[in-house]
Amino acid sequence: MRFEAGHSALLVVDVQNDFCPGGALGVPDGDAVVGPVNRLTRHFRHIVFTQDWHPADHVSFASAWGRKVYESVETEHGTQVLWPEHCVQGSRGAALHPGLRVEAASLILRKGMVKGLDSYSALFENDRVTPTGLEGWLRTLGVHSLWLTGLATDYCVRYTALDALRLGFEVVVVQDAVRGVDVPAGREAKVVNELKGLGALFVSSQILGEGQVP
Ligand code: VGL
Ligand code: ZN
């Protein structure tokens, strides 16, 4: 792997209030990614932030089914894990973490907006065929290396990595800039091994040093 700012994109997945401690679906230590993400933004020319952005009665909410949180249901698009209500469009919980350098973003991409279809990946909705448009954005800019950061390692970061690998992008996961929900327990470690096995590189944010892109 050779870092070339012109051909690389920094993808900051779902670093939103609801996924940080105190939020509706708080990822343990989730806000710890903010520092590494902000430092990384200094090195990239192409920077995308994603926001999970659900309508109030979204299919992924346990409340919409009258079921318990973390149970699973079958939908026409496969098995759906049920979550607490989170990242409702326009809510404070859906806002990006206030400490992020959002001014560095060239694109803010919202996903999960279709009521009946969840979207973990930044590239495709959970039917794995409906595109978000991000692939075209990246390709027209000549990006072939994707640096993944954000929340949660075992859900949205994982699905984004799987889709990116499938599409032929080089995938670099910045280990200190991701955190997992680890539901069910043990899932996070499994996902790291899975992604390594599929060819994703795991690095520390420190490998880009303190400098700025020339
Ligand atoms: C996510 C669960 C539900 C994520 C989004 O960003 O990883 N997890 N919606
Ligand atoms: Zn969601």
PDB file of C-alpha atoms and ligand atoms in Angstrom:
ATOM      1  CA  MET A   1       0.000   0.000   0.000  1.00  0.00           C
ATOM      2  CA  ARG A   2       1.330   3.403  -1.026  1.00  0.00           C
ATOM      3  CA  PHE A   3      -0.621   6.447   0.108  1.00  0.00           C
ATOM      4  CA  GLU A   4      -1.551   8.785  -2.723  1.00  0.00           C
ATOM      5  CA  ALA A   5      -3.955  11.537  -1.710  1.00  0.00           C
ATOM      6  CA  GLY A   6      -5.266  11.894  -5.263  1.00  0.00           C
ATOM      7  CA  HIS A   7      -6.411   8.276  -5.413  1.00  0.00           C
ATOM      8  CA  SER A   8      -7.526   7.802  -1.823  1.00  0.00           C
ATOM      9  CA  ALA A   9     -10.660   8.736   0.063  1.00  0.00           C
ATOM     10  CA  LEU A  10     -11.265   9.011   3.772  1.00  0.00           C
ATOM     11  CA  LEU A  11     -14.664   7.599   4.661  1.00  0.00           C
ATOM     12  CA  VAL A  12     -16.044   8.584   8.065  1.00  0.00           C
ATOM     13  CA  VAL A  13     -18.947   6.265   8.781  1.00  0.00           C
ATOM     14  CA  ASP A  14     -21.825   7.327  11.067  1.00  0.00           C
ATOM     15  CA  VAL A  15     -19.947   9.293  13.737  1.00  0.00           C
ATOM     16  CA  GLN A  16     -23.260  10.633  14.994  1.00  0.00           C
ATOM     17  CA  ASN A  17     -24.490  11.520  18.470  1.00  0.00           C
ATOM     18  CA  ASP A  18     -26.743   8.444  18.669  1.00  0.00           C
ATOM     19  CA  PHE A  19     -23.767   6.117  18.121  1.00  0.00           C
ATOM     20  CA  CYS A  20     -21.661   7.848  20.769  1.00  0.00           C
ATOM     21  CA  PRO A  21     -21.846   7.197  24.525  1.00  0.00           C
ATOM     22  CA  GLY A  22     -25.125   8.620  25.857  1.00  0.00           C
ATOM     23  CA  GLY A  23     -26.822   8.217  22.461  1.00  0.00           C
ATOM     24  CA  ALA A  24     -29.729   5.952  21.599  1.00  0.00           C
ATOM     25  CA  LEU A  25     -27.418   3.240  20.252  1.00  0.00           C
ATOM     26  CA  GLY A  26     -24.195   4.290  21.907  1.00  0.00           C
ATOM     27  CA  VAL A  27     -21.103   2.379  20.833  1.00  0.00           C
ATOM     28  CA  PRO A  28     -18.742   1.902  23.805  1.00  0.00           C
ATOM     29  CA  ASP A  29     -15.981   4.515  23.505  1.00  0.00           C
ATOM     30  CA  GLY A  30     -17.455   5.597  20.157  1.00  0.00           C
ATOM     31  CA  ASP A  31     -16.452   9.248  20.550  1.00  0.00           C
ATOM     32  CA  ALA A  32     -12.795   8.176  20.863  1.00  0.00           C
ATOM     33  CA  VAL A  33     -12.663   8.050  17.060  1.00  0.00           C
ATOM     34  CA  VAL A  34     -13.117  11.816  16.742  1.00  0.00           C
ATOM     35  CA  GLY A  35      -9.462  12.706  17.461  1.00  0.00           C
ATOM     36  CA  PRO A  36      -7.918  10.209  14.999  1.00  0.00           C
ATOM     37  CA  VAL A  37     -10.535  11.082  12.346  1.00  0.00           C
ATOM     38  CA  ASN A  38      -9.805  14.797  12.660  1.00  0.00           C
ATOM     39  CA  ARG A  39      -6.053  14.211  12.330  1.00  0.00           C
ATOM     40  CA  LEU A  40      -6.604  12.037   9.261  1.00  0.00           C
ATOM     41  CA  THR A  41      -8.669  14.701   7.501  1.00  0.00           C
ATOM     42  CA  ARG A  42      -5.460  16.768   7.151  1.00  0.00           C
ATOM     43  CA  HIS A  43      -4.028  14.149   4.777  1.00  0.00           C
ATOM     44  CA  PHE A  44      -6.921  13.589   2.401  1.00  0.00           C
ATOM     45  CA  ARG A  45      -8.314  15.496  -0.530  1.00  0.00           C
ATOM     46  CA  HIS A  46     -11.452  13.347  -0.863  1.00  0.00           C
ATOM     47  CA  ILE A  47     -13.397  13.057   2.379  1.00  0.00           C
ATOM     48  CA  VAL A  48     -16.855  11.581   2.840  1.00  0.00           C
ATOM     49  CA  PHE A  49     -18.920  11.595   6.014  1.00  0.00           C
ATOM     50  CA  THR A  50     -21.954   9.322   6.189  1.00  0.00           C
ATOM     51  CA  GLN A  51     -25.054   9.744   8.308  1.00  0.00           C
ATOM     52  CA  ASP A  52     -27.515   7.021   9.197  1.00  0.00           C
ATOM     53  CA  TRP A  53     -30.728   8.949   8.478  1.00  0.00           C
ATOM     54  CA  HIS A  54     -33.939   7.075   9.211  1.00  0.00           C
ATOM     55  CA  PRO A  55     -37.611   7.989   8.952  1.00  0.00           C
ATOM     56  CA  ALA A  56     -39.427   7.804  12.327  1.00  0.00           C
ATOM     57  CA  ASP A  57     -41.070   4.413  11.700  1.00  0.00           C
ATOM     58  CA  HIS A  58     -38.078   2.697  10.131  1.00  0.00           C
ATOM     59  CA  VAL A  59     -38.012  -1.084   9.577  1.00  0.00           C
ATOM     60  CA  SER A  60     -34.876  -1.418  11.747  1.00  0.00           C
ATOM     61  CA  PHE A  61     -36.591  -0.075  14.879  1.00  0.00           C
ATOM     62  CA  ALA A  62     -37.799  -2.672  17.396  1.00  0.00           C
ATOM     63  CA  SER A  63     -40.656  -0.275  18.227  1.00  0.00           C
ATOM     64  CA  ALA A  64     -41.959  -0.493  14.651  1.00  0.00           C
ATOM     65  CA  TRP A  65     -42.448  -4.247  15.141  1.00  0.00           C
ATOM     66  CA  GLY A  66     -43.530  -4.246  18.810  1.00  0.00           C
ATOM     67  CA  ARG A  67     -40.478  -6.423  19.480  1.00  0.00           C
ATOM     68  CA  LYS A  68     -37.488  -6.281  21.790  1.00  0.00           C
ATOM     69  CA  VAL A  69     -34.273  -4.528  20.887  1.00  0.00           C
ATOM     70  CA  TYR A  70     -31.569  -6.821  19.381  1.00  0.00           C
ATOM     71  CA  GLU A  71     -34.101  -9.466  18.324  1.00  0.00           C
ATOM     72  CA  SER A  72     -34.102 -10.348  14.629  1.00  0.00           C
ATOM     73  CA  VAL A  73     -36.977 -10.496  12.167  1.00  0.00           C
ATOM     74  CA  GLU A  74     -37.229 -11.740   8.600  1.00  0.00           C
ATOM     75  CA  THR A  75     -38.087  -9.142   5.964  1.00  0.00           C
ATOM     76  CA  GLU A  76     -38.291  -9.398   2.189  1.00  0.00           C
ATOM     77  CA  HIS A  77     -34.636  -8.277   2.151  1.00  0.00           C
ATOM     78  CA  GLY A  78     -33.421 -10.919   4.631  1.00  0.00           C
ATOM     79  CA  THR A  79     -32.778 -10.970   8.363  1.00  0.00           C
ATOM     80  CA  GLN A  80     -33.082  -7.613  10.078  1.00  0.00           C
ATOM     81  CA  VAL A  81     -31.595  -6.947  13.522  1.00  0.00           C
ATOM     82  CA  LEU A  82     -33.908  -4.690  15.529  1.00  0.00           C
ATOM     83  CA  TRP A  83     -32.397  -1.591  17.115  1.00  0.00           C
ATOM     84  CA  PRO A  84     -33.558   1.122  19.482  1.00  0.00           C
ATOM     85  CA  GLU A  85     -34.914   4.123  17.596  1.00  0.00           C
ATOM     86  CA  HIS A  86     -31.816   5.971  16.408  1.00  0.00           C
ATOM     87  CA  CYS A  87     -30.690   8.606  13.908  1.00  0.00           C
ATOM     88  CA  VAL A  88     -34.173   9.853  13.117  1.00  0.00           C
ATOM     89  CA  GLN A  89     -33.949  12.402  10.300  1.00  0.00           C
ATOM     90  CA  GLY A  90     -33.286  15.891  11.639  1.00  0.00           C
ATOM     91  CA  SER A  91     -32.961  14.831  15.279  1.00  0.00           C
ATOM     92  CA  ARG A  92     -30.081  15.802  17.550  1.00  0.00           C
ATOM     93  CA  GLY A  93     -29.095  12.146  17.730  1.00  0.00           C
ATOM     94  CA  ALA A  94     -28.722  12.032  13.959  1.00  0.00           C
ATOM     95  CA  ALA A  95     -26.363  15.020  13.906  1.00  0.00           C
ATOM     96  CA  LEU A  96     -22.674  14.415  13.352  1.00  0.00           C
ATOM     97  CA  HIS A  97     -20.589  14.508  16.529  1.00  0.00           C
ATOM     98  CA  PRO A  98     -19.987  18.207  17.282  1.00  0.00           C
ATOM     99  CA  GLY A  99     -16.226  17.667  17.670  1.00  0.00           C
ATOM    100  CA  LEU A 100     -15.681  16.490  14.090  1.00  0.00           C
ATOM    101  CA  ARG A 101     -13.926  18.669  11.492  1.00  0.00           C
ATOM    102  CA  VAL A 102     -16.966  18.439   9.187  1.00  0.00           C
ATOM    103  CA  GLU A 103     -15.703  21.445   7.275  1.00  0.00           C
ATOM    104  CA  ALA A 104     -13.181  19.048   5.710  1.00  0.00           C
ATOM    105  CA  ALA A 105     -15.908  16.933   4.076  1.00  0.00           C
ATOM    106  CA  SER A 106     -16.437  17.177   0.356  1.00  0.00           C
ATOM    107  CA  LEU A 107     -19.470  14.898   0.554  1.00  0.00           C
ATOM    108  CA  ILE A 108     -21.962  14.142   3.317  1.00  0.00           C
ATOM    109  CA  LEU A 109     -23.907  11.056   2.318  1.00  0.00           C
ATOM    110  CA  ARG A 110     -27.125  10.006   4.006  1.00  0.00           C
ATOM    111  CA  LYS A 111     -28.389   6.447   4.007  1.00  0.00           C
ATOM    112  CA  GLY A 112     -31.157   4.323   5.488  1.00  0.00           C
ATOM    113  CA  MET A 113     -33.821   6.750   4.283  1.00  0.00           C
ATOM    114  CA  VAL A 114     -36.159   4.146   2.768  1.00  0.00           C
ATOM    115  CA  LYS A 115     -38.680   3.057   5.407  1.00  0.00           C
ATOM    116  CA  GLY A 116     -38.682  -0.637   4.503  1.00  0.00           C
ATOM    117  CA  LEU A 117     -35.002  -1.123   3.723  1.00  0.00           C
ATOM    118  CA  ASP A 118     -32.047  -0.680   6.062  1.00  0.00           C
ATOM    119  CA  SER A 119     -28.662   0.479   4.812  1.00  0.00           C
ATOM    120  CA  TYR A 120     -25.540  -0.353   6.768  1.00  0.00           C
ATOM    121  CA  SER A 121     -23.060   0.034   3.929  1.00  0.00           C
ATOM    122  CA  ALA A 122     -22.123   3.414   2.503  1.00  0.00           C
ATOM    123  CA  LEU A 123     -22.153   1.821  -0.962  1.00  0.00           C
ATOM    124  CA  PHE A 124     -25.336  -0.277  -1.161  1.00  0.00           C
ATOM    125  CA  GLU A 125     -28.539  -0.621   0.821  1.00  0.00           C
ATOM    126  CA  ASN A 126     -29.035  -3.906   2.668  1.00  0.00           C
ATOM    127  CA  ASP A 127     -30.546  -5.607  -0.364  1.00  0.00           C
ATOM    128  CA  ARG A 128     -26.910  -5.333  -1.577  1.00  0.00           C
ATOM    129  CA  VAL A 129     -28.031  -4.115  -5.031  1.00  0.00           C
ATOM    130  CA  THR A 130     -29.561  -0.648  -4.550  1.00  0.00           C
ATOM    131  CA  PRO A 131     -26.614   1.762  -4.859  1.00  0.00           C
ATOM    132  CA  THR A 132     -26.178   4.872  -2.723  1.00  0.00           C
ATOM    133  CA  GLY A 133     -24.269   6.588  -5.549  1.00  0.00           C
ATOM    134  CA  LEU A 134     -20.991   6.634  -3.648  1.00  0.00           C
ATOM    135  CA  GLU A 135     -19.276   4.181  -5.992  1.00  0.00           C
ATOM    136  CA  GLY A 136     -19.799   6.520  -8.950  1.00  0.00           C
ATOM    137  CA  TRP A 137     -18.621   9.525  -6.928  1.00  0.00           C
ATOM    138  CA  LEU A 138     -15.417   7.716  -5.982  1.00  0.00           C
ATOM    139  CA  ARG A 139     -14.721   6.323  -9.450  1.00  0.00           C
ATOM    140  CA  THR A 140     -15.239   9.594 -11.293  1.00  0.00           C
ATOM    141  CA  LEU A 141     -12.680  11.155  -8.945  1.00  0.00           C
ATOM    142  CA  GLY A 142     -10.160   8.391  -9.645  1.00  0.00           C
ATOM    143  CA  VAL A 143     -10.273   6.996  -6.108  1.00  0.00           C
ATOM    144  CA  HIS A 144      -9.220   3.377  -5.767  1.00  0.00           C
ATOM    145  CA  SER A 145      -8.165   3.262  -2.122  1.00  0.00           C
ATOM    146  CA  LEU A 146     -10.725   3.660   0.656  1.00  0.00           C
ATOM    147  CA  TRP A 147      -9.669   4.454   4.213  1.00  0.00           C
ATOM    148  CA  LEU A 148     -12.431   3.449   6.576  1.00  0.00           C
ATOM    149  CA  THR A 149     -13.106   5.044   9.945  1.00  0.00           C
ATOM    150  CA  GLY A 150     -16.144   5.429  12.187  1.00  0.00           C
ATOM    151  CA  LEU A 151     -18.942   3.413  13.761  1.00  0.00           C
ATOM    152  CA  ALA A 152     -19.742   0.643  14.121  1.00  0.00           C
ATOM    153  CA  THR A 153     -16.920  -1.718  13.151  1.00  0.00           C
ATOM    154  CA  ASP A 154     -19.174  -4.779  13.149  1.00  0.00           C
ATOM    155  CA  TYR A 155     -22.110  -3.203  11.266  1.00  0.00           C
ATOM    156  CA  CYS A 156     -21.807  -0.173   9.030  1.00  0.00           C
ATOM    157  CA  VAL A 157     -18.018  -0.251   8.716  1.00  0.00           C
ATOM    158  CA  ARG A 158     -18.102  -4.015   8.042  1.00  0.00           C
ATOM    159  CA  TYR A 159     -20.750  -3.813   5.312  1.00  0.00           C
ATOM    160  CA  THR A 160     -18.985  -0.862   3.709  1.00  0.00           C
ATOM    161  CA  ALA A 161     -15.705  -2.807   3.720  1.00  0.00           C
ATOM    162  CA  LEU A 162     -17.339  -5.934   2.253  1.00  0.00           C
ATOM    163  CA  ASP A 163     -18.936  -3.953  -0.572  1.00  0.00           C
ATOM    164  CA  ALA A 164     -15.750  -1.993  -1.269  1.00  0.00           C
ATOM    165  CA  LEU A 165     -13.681  -5.179  -1.467  1.00  0.00           C
ATOM    166  CA  ARG A 166     -16.294  -6.754  -3.740  1.00  0.00           C
ATOM    167  CA  LEU A 167     -16.083  -3.706  -6.028  1.00  0.00           C
ATOM    168  CA  GLY A 168     -12.285  -3.958  -6.194  1.00  0.00           C
ATOM    169  CA  PHE A 169     -11.277  -0.994  -4.023  1.00  0.00           C
ATOM    170  CA  GLU A 170      -8.234  -1.252  -1.808  1.00  0.00           C
ATOM    171  CA  VAL A 171      -9.649  -1.170   1.727  1.00  0.00           C
ATOM    172  CA  VAL A 172      -7.663   0.257   4.625  1.00  0.00           C
ATOM    173  CA  VAL A 173      -9.331   0.118   8.041  1.00  0.00           C
ATOM    174  CA  VAL A 174      -7.895   2.594  10.532  1.00  0.00           C
ATOM    175  CA  GLN A 175      -7.928   0.543  13.692  1.00  0.00           C
ATOM    176  CA  ASP A 176      -7.783   3.387  16.226  1.00  0.00           C
ATOM    177  CA  ALA A 177     -10.492   5.290  14.332  1.00  0.00           C
ATOM    178  CA  VAL A 178     -13.195   2.586  14.488  1.00  0.00           C
ATOM    179  CA  ARG A 179     -15.206   1.103  17.378  1.00  0.00           C
ATOM    180  CA  GLY A 180     -17.751  -1.729  17.445  1.00  0.00           C
ATOM    181  CA  VAL A 181     -21.093  -2.381  19.143  1.00  0.00           C
ATOM    182  CA  ASP A 182     -20.109  -6.038  19.650  1.00  0.00           C
ATOM    183  CA  VAL A 183     -23.719  -7.299  19.493  1.00  0.00           C
ATOM    184  CA  PRO A 184     -23.866 -10.271  19.826  1.00  0.00           C
ATOM    185  CA  ALA A 185     -20.767 -10.431  22.067  1.00  0.00           C
ATOM    186  CA  GLY A 186     -17.661 -11.560  20.188  1.00  0.00           C
ATOM    187  CA  ARG A 187     -18.869 -10.262  16.844  1.00  0.00           C
ATOM    188  CA  GLU A 188     -16.375  -7.414  16.638  1.00  0.00           C
ATOM    189  CA  ALA A 189     -13.287  -9.653  16.845  1.00  0.00           C
ATOM    190  CA  LYS A 190     -14.792 -12.020  14.281  1.00  0.00           C
ATOM    191  CA  VAL A 191     -15.402  -9.167  11.892  1.00  0.00           C
ATOM    192  CA  VAL A 192     -11.811  -7.938  12.146  1.00  0.00           C
ATOM    193  CA  ASN A 193     -10.556 -11.423  11.265  1.00  0.00           C
ATOM    194  CA  GLU A 194     -13.077 -11.771   8.475  1.00  0.00           C
ATOM    195  CA  LEU A 195     -12.049  -8.480   6.868  1.00  0.00           C
ATOM    196  CA  LYS A 196      -8.339  -9.266   7.212  1.00  0.00           C
ATOM    197  CA  GLY A 197      -8.986 -12.630   5.550  1.00  0.00           C
ATOM    198  CA  LEU A 198     -10.682 -10.886   2.641  1.00  0.00           C
ATOM    199  CA  GLY A 199      -7.707  -8.584   2.082  1.00  0.00           C
ATOM    200  CA  ALA A 200      -8.536  -5.444   4.069  1.00  0.00           C
ATOM    201  CA  LEU A 201      -5.467  -3.776   5.565  1.00  0.00           C
ATOM    202  CA  PHE A 202      -5.561  -2.677   9.208  1.00  0.00           C
ATOM    203  CA  VAL A 203      -3.357   0.280  10.082  1.00  0.00           C
ATOM    204  CA  SER A 204      -2.894   2.868  12.809  1.00  0.00           C
ATOM    205  CA  SER A 205      -3.772   6.478  12.007  1.00  0.00           C
ATOM    206  CA  GLN A 206      -0.196   7.282  13.059  1.00  0.00           C
ATOM    207  CA  ILE A 207       1.240   5.883   9.811  1.00  0.00           C
ATOM    208  CA  LEU A 208       0.339   9.119   8.048  1.00  0.00           C
ATOM    209  CA  GLY A 209       2.234  11.202  10.607  1.00  0.00           C
ATOM    210  CA  GLU A 210       1.477  14.771  11.554  1.00  0.00           C
ATOM    211  CA  GLY A 211       2.024  16.453   8.198  1.00  0.00           C
ATOM    212  CA  GLN A 212      -0.457  17.818   5.697  1.00  0.00           C
ATOM    213  CA  VAL A 213      -1.101  16.870   2.088  1.00  0.00           C
ATOM    214  CA  PRO A 214       1.156  19.023  -0.105  1.00  0.00           C
TER     215      PRO A 214
HETATM  216  C1  VGL B   1     -25.517   1.094  12.514  1.00  0.00           C
HETATM  217  C2  VGL B   1     -26.969  -0.280  13.629  1.00  0.00           C
HETATM  218  C3  VGL B   1     -28.040   0.342  13.049  1.00  0.00           C
HETATM  219  C4  VGL B   1     -24.100   1.500  12.261  1.00  0.00           C
HETATM  220  C5  VGL B   1     -26.591   1.736  11.917  1.00  0.00           C
HETATM  221  O1  VGL B   1     -23.871   2.682  11.909  1.00  0.00           O
HETATM  222  O2  VGL B   1     -23.211   0.641  12.417  1.00  0.00           O
HETATM  223  N1  VGL B   1     -25.713   0.078  13.366  1.00  0.00           N
HETATM  224  N2  VGL B   1     -27.848   1.353  12.190  1.00  0.00           N
HETATM  225 ZN    ZN B   2     -29.489   2.558  11.548  1.00  0.00          ZN
END
